[in-house]
PDB file of C-alpha atoms in Angstrom:
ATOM      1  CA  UNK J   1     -14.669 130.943  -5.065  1.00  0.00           C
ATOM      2  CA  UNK J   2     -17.094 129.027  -6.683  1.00  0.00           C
ATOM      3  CA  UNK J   3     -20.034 130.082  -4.750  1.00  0.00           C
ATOM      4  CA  UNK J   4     -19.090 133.792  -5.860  1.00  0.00           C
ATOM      5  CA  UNK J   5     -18.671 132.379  -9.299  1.00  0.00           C
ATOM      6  CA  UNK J   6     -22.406 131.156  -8.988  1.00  0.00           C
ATOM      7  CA  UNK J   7     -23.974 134.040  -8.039  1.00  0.00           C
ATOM      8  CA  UNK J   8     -22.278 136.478 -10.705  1.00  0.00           C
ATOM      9  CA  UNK J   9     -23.671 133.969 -13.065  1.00  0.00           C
ATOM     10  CA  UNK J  10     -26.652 134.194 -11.976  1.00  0.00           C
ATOM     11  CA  UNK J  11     -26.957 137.590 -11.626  1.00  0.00           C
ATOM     12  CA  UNK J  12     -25.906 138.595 -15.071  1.00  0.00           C
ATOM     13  CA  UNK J  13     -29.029 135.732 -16.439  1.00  0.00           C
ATOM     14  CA  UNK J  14     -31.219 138.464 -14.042  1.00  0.00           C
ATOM     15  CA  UNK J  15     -32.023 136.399 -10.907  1.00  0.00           C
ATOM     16  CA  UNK J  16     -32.397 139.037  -8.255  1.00  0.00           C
ATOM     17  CA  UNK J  17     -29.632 138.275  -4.896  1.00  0.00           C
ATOM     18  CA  UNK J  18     -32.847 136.827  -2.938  1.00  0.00           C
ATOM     19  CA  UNK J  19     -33.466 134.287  -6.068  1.00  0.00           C
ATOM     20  CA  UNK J  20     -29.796 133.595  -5.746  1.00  0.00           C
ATOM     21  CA  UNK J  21     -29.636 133.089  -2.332  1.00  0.00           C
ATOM     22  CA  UNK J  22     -32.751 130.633  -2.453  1.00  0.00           C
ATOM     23  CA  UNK J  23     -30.506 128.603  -5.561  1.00  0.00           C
ATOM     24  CA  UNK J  24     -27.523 128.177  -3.347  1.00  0.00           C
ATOM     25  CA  UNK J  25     -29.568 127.489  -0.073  1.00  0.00           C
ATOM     26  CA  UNK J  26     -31.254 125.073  -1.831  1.00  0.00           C
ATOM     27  CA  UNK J  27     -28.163 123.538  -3.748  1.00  0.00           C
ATOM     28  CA  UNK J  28     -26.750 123.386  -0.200  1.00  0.00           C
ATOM     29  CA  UNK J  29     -29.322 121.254   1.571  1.00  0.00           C
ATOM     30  CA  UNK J  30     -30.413 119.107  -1.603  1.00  0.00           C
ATOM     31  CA  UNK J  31     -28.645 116.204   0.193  1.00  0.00           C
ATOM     32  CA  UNK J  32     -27.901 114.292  -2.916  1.00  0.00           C
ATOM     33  CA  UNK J  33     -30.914 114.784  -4.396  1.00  0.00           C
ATOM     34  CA  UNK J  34     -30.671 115.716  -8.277  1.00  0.00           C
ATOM     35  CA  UNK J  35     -33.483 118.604  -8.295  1.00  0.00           C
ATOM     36  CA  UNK J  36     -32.127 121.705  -6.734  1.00  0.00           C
ATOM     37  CA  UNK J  37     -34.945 123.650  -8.383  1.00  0.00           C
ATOM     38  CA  UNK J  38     -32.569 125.378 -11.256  1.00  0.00           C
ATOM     39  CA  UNK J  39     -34.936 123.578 -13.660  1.00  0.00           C
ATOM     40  CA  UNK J  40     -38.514 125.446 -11.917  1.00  0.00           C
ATOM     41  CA  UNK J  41     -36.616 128.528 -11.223  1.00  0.00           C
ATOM     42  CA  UNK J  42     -34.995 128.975 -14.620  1.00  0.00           C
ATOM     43  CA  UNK J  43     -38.229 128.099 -16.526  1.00  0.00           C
ATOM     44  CA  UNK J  44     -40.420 130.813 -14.536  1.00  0.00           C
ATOM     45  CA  UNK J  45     -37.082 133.603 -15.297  1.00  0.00           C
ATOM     46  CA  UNK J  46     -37.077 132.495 -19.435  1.00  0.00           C
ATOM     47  CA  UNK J  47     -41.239 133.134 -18.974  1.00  0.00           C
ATOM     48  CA  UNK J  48     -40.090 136.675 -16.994  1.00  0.00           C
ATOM     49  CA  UNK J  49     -37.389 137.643 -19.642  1.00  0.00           C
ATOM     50  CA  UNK J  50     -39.285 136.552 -22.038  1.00  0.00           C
ATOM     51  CA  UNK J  51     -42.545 139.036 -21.353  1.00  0.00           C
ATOM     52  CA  UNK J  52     -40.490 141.908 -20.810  1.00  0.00           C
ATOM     53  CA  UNK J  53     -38.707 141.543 -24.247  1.00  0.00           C
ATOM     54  CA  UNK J  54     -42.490 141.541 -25.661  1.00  0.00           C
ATOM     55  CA  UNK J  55     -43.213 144.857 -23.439  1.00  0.00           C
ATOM     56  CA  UNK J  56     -40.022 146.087 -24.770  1.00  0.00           C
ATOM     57  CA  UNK J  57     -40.759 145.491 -28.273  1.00  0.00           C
ATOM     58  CA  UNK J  58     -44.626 147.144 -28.065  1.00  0.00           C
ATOM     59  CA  UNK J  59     -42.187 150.397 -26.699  1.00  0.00           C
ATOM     60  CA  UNK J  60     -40.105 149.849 -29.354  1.00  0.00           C
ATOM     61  CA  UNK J  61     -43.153 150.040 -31.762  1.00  0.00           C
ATOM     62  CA  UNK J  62     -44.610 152.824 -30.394  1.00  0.00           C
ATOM     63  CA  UNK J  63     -41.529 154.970 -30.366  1.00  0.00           C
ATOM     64  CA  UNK J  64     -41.040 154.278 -33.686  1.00  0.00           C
ATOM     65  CA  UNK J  65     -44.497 155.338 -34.391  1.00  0.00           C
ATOM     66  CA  UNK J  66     -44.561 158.439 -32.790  1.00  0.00           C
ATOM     67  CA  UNK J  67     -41.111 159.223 -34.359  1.00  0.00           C
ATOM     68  CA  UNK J  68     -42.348 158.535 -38.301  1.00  0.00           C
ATOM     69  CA  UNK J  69     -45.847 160.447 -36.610  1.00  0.00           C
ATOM     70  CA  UNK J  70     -43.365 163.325 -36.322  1.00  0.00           C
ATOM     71  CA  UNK J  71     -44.738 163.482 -32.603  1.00  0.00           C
ATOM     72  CA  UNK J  72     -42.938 166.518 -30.890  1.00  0.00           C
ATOM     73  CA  UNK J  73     -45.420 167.587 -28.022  1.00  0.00           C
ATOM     74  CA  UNK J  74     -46.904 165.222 -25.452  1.00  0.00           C
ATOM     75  CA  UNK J  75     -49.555 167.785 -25.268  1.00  0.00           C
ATOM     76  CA  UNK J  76     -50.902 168.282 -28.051  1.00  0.00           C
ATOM     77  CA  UNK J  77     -50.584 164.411 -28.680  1.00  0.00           C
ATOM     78  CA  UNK J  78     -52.656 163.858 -25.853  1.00  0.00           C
ATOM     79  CA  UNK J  79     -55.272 165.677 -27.791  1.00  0.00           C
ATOM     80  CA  UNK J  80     -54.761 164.685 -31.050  1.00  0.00           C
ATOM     81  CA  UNK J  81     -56.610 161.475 -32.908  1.00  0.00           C
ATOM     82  CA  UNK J  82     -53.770 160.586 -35.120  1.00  0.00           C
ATOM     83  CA  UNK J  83     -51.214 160.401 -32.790  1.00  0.00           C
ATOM     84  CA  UNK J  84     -49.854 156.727 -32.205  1.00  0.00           C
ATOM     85  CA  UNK J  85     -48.899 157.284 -28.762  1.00  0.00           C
ATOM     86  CA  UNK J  86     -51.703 155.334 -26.421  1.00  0.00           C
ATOM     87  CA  UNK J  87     -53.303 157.991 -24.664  1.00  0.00           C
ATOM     88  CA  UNK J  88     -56.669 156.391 -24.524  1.00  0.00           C
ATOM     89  CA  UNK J  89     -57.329 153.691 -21.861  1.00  0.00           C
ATOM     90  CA  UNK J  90     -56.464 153.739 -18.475  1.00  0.00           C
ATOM     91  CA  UNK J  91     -54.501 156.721 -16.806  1.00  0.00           C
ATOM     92  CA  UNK J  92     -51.556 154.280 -17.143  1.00  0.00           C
ATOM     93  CA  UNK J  93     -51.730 154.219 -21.205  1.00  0.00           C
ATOM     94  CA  UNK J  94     -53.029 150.273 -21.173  1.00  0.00           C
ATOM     95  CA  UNK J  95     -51.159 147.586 -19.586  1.00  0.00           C
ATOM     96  CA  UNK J  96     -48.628 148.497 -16.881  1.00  0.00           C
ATOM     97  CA  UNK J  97     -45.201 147.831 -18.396  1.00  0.00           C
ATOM     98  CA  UNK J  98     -42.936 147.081 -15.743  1.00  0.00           C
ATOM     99  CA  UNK J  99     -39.132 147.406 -16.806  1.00  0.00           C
ATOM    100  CA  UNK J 100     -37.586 146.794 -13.884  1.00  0.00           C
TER     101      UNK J 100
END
């Protein structure tokens, strides 16, 4: 019961069931060794969580822009200079936001 305890935890702090399963394998065979790699794992997840809440908030931005922009028509944004929505760049809009 605790195991499934573990892992619901985990889940819900967004470790994915592979980073889970690598926690409790490695709890499992730490043989009384303190560092079960919580401390590594959890700081690279905070660093994770932490740049998608930044990618989040430059959509947030945006959205708000093009809302107050009165933006209504991806197509004749797309065209338009004044319209806050980042059509210029790469075919991707800029930097890839990943929110997944």
């Amino acid at each position: 019961m605790t195991v499934l305890r573990v892992i619901k935890v985990a889940q819900r702090l967004g470790f994915t069931l592979e980073e889970v399963a690598d926690l409790v394998e490695a709890a499992a065979h730490r043989h009384g060794k303190s560092d079960s790699g919580l401390q590594a794992r959890a700081t690279a997840k905070l660093a994770e969580v932490e740049q998608k809440i930044a990618d989040l908030q430059t959509i947030r931005d945006t959205l708000v822009q093009a809302v107050d922009a009165g933006c209504d028509d991806l197509v004749a944004c797309a065209v338009s200079s004044c319209c806050p929505l980042p059509f210029s760049g790469p075919a991707d809009g800029g930097r890839h936001v990943d929110l997944n």
